[in-house]
Short mmCIF file of C-alpha atoms in Angstrom, two decimals:
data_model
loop_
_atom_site.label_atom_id
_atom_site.label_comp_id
_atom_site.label_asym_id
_atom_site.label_seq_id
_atom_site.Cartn_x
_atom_site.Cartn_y
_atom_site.Cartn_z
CA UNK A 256 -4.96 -19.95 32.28
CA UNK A 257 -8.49 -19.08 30.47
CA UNK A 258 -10.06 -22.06 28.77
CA UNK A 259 -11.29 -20.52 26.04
CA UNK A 260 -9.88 -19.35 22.80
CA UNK A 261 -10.74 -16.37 20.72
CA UNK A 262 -10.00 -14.57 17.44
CA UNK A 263 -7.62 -12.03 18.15
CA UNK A 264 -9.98 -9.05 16.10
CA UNK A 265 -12.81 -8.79 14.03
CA UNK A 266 -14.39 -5.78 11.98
CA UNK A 267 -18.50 -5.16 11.67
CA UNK A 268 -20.10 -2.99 9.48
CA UNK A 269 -22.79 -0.61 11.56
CA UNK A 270 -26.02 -2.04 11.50
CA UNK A 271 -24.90 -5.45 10.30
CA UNK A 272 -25.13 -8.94 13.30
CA UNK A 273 -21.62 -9.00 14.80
CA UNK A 274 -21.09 -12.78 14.90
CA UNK A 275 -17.82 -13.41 17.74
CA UNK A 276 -16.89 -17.11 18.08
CA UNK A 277 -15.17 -18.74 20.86
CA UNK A 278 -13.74 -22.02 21.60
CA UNK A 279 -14.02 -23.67 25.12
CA UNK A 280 -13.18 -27.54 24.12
CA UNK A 281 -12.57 -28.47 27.46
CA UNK A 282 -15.36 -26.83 29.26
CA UNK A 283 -16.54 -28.75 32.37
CA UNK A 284 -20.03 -29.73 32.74
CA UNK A 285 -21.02 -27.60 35.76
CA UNK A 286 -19.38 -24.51 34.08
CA UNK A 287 -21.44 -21.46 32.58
CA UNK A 288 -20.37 -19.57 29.42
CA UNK A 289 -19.75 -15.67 30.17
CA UNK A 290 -19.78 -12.67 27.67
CA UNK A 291 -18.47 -9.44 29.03
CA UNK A 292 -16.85 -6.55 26.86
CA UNK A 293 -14.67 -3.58 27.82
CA UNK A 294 -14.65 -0.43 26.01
CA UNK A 295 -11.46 1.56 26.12
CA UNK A 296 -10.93 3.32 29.18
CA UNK A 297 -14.27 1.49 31.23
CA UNK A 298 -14.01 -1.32 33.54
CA UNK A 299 -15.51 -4.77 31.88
CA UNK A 300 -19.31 -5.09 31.51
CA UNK A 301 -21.42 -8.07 31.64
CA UNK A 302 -23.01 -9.05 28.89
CA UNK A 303 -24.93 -13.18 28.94
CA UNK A 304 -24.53 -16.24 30.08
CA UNK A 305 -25.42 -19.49 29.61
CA UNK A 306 -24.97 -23.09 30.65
CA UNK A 307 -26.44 -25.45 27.49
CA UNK A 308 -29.58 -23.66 25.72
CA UNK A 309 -29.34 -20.43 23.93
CA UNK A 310 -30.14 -17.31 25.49
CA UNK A 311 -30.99 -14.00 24.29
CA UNK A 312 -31.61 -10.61 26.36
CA UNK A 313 -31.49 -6.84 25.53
CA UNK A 314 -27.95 -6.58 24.65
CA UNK A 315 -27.43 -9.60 22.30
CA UNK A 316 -27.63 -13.70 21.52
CA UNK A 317 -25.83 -16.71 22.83
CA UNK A 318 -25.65 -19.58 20.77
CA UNK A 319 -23.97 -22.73 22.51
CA UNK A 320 -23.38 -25.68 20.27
CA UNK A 321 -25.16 -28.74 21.37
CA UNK A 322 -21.48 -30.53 22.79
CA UNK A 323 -20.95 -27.18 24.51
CA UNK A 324 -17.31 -27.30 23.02
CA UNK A 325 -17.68 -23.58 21.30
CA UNK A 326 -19.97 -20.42 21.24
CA UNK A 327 -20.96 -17.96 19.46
CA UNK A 328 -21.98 -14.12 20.86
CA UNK A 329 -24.67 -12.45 18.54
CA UNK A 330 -25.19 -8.50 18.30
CA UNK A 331 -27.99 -8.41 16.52
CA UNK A 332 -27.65 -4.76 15.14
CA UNK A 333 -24.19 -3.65 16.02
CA UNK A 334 -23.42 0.21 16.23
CA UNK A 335 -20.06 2.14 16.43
CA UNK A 336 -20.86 2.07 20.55
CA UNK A 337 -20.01 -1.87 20.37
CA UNK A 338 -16.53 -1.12 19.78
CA UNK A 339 -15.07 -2.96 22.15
CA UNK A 340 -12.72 -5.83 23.50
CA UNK A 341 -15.39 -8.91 24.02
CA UNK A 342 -14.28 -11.81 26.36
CA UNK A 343 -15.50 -15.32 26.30
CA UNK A 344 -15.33 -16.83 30.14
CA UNK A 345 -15.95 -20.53 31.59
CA UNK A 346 -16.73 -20.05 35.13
CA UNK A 347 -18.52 -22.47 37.61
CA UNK A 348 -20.80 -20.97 40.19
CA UNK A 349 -19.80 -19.26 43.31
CA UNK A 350 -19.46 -21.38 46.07
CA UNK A 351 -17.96 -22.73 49.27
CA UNK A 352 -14.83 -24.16 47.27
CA UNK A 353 -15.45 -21.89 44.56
CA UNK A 354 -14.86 -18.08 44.10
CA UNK A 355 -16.58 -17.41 41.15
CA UNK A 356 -13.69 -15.75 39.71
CA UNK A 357 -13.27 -14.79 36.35
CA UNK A 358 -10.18 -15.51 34.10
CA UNK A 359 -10.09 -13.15 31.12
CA UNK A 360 -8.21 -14.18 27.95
CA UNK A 361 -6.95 -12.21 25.84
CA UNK A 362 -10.62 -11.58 23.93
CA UNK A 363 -11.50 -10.27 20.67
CA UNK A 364 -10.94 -6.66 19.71
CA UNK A 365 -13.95 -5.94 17.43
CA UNK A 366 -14.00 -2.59 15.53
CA UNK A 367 -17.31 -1.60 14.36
CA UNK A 368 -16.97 0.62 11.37
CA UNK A 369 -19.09 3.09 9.81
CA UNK B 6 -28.67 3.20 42.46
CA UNK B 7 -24.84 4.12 42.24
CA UNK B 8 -22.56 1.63 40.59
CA UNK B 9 -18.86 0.04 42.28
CA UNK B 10 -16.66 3.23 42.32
CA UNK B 11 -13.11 3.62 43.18
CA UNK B 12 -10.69 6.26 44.28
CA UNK B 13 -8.09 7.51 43.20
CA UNK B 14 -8.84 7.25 39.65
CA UNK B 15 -5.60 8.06 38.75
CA UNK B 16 -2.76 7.40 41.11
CA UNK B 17 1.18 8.41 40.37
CA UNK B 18 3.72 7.33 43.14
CA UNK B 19 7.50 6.79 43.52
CA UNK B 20 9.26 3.55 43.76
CA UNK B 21 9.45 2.57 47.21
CA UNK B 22 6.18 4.17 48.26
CA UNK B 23 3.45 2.53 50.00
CA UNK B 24 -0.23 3.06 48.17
CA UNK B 25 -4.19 2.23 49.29
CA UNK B 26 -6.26 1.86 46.83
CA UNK B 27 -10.69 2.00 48.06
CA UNK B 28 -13.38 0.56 46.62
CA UNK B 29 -16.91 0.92 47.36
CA UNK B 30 -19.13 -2.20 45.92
CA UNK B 31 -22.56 -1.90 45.17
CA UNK B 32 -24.51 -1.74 48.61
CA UNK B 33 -25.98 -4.90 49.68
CA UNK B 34 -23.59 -7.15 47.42
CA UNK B 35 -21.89 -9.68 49.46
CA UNK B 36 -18.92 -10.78 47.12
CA UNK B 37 -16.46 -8.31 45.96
CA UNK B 38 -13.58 -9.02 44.03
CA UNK B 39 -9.98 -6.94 43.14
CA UNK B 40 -8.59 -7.64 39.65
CA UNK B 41 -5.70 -5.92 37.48
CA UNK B 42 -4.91 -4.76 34.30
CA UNK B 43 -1.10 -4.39 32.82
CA UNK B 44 -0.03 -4.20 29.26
CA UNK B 45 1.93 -7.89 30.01
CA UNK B 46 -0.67 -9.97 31.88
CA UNK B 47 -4.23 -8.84 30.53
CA UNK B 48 -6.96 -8.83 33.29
CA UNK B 49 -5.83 -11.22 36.02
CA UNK B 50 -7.41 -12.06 39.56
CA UNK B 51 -6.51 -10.68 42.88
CA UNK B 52 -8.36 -11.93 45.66
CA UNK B 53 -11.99 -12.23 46.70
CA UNK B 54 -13.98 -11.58 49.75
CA UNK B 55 -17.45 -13.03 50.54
CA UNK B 56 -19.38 -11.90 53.45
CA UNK B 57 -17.52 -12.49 56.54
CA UNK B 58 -15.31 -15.96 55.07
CA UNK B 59 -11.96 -15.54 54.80
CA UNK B 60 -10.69 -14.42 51.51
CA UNK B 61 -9.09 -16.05 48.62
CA UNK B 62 -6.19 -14.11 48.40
CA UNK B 63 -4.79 -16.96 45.65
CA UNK B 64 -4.28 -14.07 43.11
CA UNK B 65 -1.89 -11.83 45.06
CA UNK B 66 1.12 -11.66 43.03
CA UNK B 67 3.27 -11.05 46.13
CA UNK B 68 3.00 -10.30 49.79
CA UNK B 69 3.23 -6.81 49.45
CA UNK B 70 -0.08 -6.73 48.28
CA UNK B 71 -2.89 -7.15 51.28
CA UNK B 72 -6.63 -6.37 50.99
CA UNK B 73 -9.56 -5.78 53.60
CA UNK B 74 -13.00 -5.69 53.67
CA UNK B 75 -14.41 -3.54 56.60
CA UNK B 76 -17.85 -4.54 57.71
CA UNK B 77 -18.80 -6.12 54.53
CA UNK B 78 -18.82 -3.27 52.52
CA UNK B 79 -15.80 -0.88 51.43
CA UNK B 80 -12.61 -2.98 50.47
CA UNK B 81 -9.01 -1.27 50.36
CA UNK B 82 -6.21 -2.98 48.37
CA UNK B 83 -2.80 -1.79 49.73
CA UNK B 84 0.53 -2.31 47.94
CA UNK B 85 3.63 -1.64 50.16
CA UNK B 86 7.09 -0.89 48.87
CA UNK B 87 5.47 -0.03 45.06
CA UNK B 88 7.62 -1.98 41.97
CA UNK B 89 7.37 -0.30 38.18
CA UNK B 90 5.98 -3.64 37.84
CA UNK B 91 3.24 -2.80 39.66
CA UNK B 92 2.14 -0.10 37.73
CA UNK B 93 -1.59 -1.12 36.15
CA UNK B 94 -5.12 -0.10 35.80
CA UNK B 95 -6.52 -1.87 39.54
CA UNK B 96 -9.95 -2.84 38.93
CA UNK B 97 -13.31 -3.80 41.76
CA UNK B 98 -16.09 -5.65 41.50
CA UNK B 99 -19.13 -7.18 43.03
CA UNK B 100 -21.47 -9.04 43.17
CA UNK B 101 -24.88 -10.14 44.42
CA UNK B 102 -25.90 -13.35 46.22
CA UNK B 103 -24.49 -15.61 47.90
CA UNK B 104 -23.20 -19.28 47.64
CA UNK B 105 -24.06 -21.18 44.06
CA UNK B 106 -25.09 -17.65 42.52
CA UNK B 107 -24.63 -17.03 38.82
CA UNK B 108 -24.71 -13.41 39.16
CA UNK B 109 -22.76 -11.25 37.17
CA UNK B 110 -20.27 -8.63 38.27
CA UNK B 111 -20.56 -5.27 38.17
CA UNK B 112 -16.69 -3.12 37.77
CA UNK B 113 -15.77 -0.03 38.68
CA UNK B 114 -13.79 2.35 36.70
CA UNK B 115 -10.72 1.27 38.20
CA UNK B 116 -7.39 2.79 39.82
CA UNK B 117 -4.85 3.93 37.37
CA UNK B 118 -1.46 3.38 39.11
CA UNK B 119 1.71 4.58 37.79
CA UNK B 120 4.77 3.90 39.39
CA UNK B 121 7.92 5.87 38.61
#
């Protein structure tokens, strides 16, 4: 079962920061925080990551509370083409015992509007 | 470079039928992974292969599923006897690296199968 726990939908307003929360109370310390999103029809894209600081590349923010219990995903400037289903994924690295594997919840459907 | 693609796209078969599904992972990526998609179960794990180990096949959901990974590189997923419960969007991935990586993985389209 996924660790983490997600609203179910959100809407954005183009142009406006898309704020998506997620919950992960029982996170592990030697497990990473994932972000990947699937628009309709694609396969699942990644997005971050992140272990304890925040990080930030081209495609948005991570914010990771200082107990690591919950997360928030930041698109800065979101546009209709961030409609998507985002997922929020614990995952420790790949190695010998571990596969890396992902487990998807069920994610949040957010629905940029114009 | 190209992405992870996979063929068919689309895939309709009868009840009964036997079905191979490809994938072809990003060249030079040593972990690729099989997941699917129903309406029911969301996005769940199939089995992983990395480099020449032996797979985690935890995720198959029966043993008429079976997977292989020929020389490292193309993987086929092959569901005998097909179920309407079987029917679901098939989805490859993989990845770079090798043991403790972080790296993120990269999906193909995915195999629409529809079983009647």
């Amino acid at each position: 079962d996924a660790k983490t726990t997600q609203p179910t939908s959100m809407d954005c307003a183009e142009g406006r920061a898309a704020n998506l929360p997620c919950n992960h109370s029982t996170i592990s310390g030697n497990e990473y925080v994932y972000w990947y999103r699937q628009i309709h029809s694609q396969g699942p894209q990644y997005i971050i990551h992140g272990l304890k600081n925040n990080e930030t590349n081209e495609m948005a923010s991570l914010i990771i509370t200082e107990d690591r219990k919950s997360s928030t995903l930041i698109l800065p400037h979101a546009t209709l083409r961030d409609t998507a289903v985002y997922y929020c994924i614990v995952r420790v690295p790949r190695g010998s015992s571990n596969t890396g594997k992902l487990i998807f919840g069920q994610g949040t459907t957010l629905q940029v509007k114009p | 470079g190209a992405g992870v693609s996979q063929s068919p796209s689309n895939k309709v078969t009868e009840k009964g039928k036997d079905v191979e599904l490809r994938c072809d992972p990003i060249s030079g990526h040593t972990a690729l992974y099989w997941y699917r998609q129903s309406l029911g179960q969301g996005l769940e794990f199939l089995i992983y292969f990395q480099g020449n180990s032996a797979p985690d096949k935890s995720g198959l959901p029966s043993d008429r599923f079976s997977a292989e990974r020929t020389g490292g590189s193309v993987s086929t997923l092959t569901i005998q006897r097909t179920q309407q419960e079987d029917s679901a969007v098939y989805l490859c991935a993989s990845s770079p690296g090798t043991s403790g990586a972080l790296g993120e993985q990269f999906f193909g389209p995915g195999t629409r199968l529809t079983v009647l």
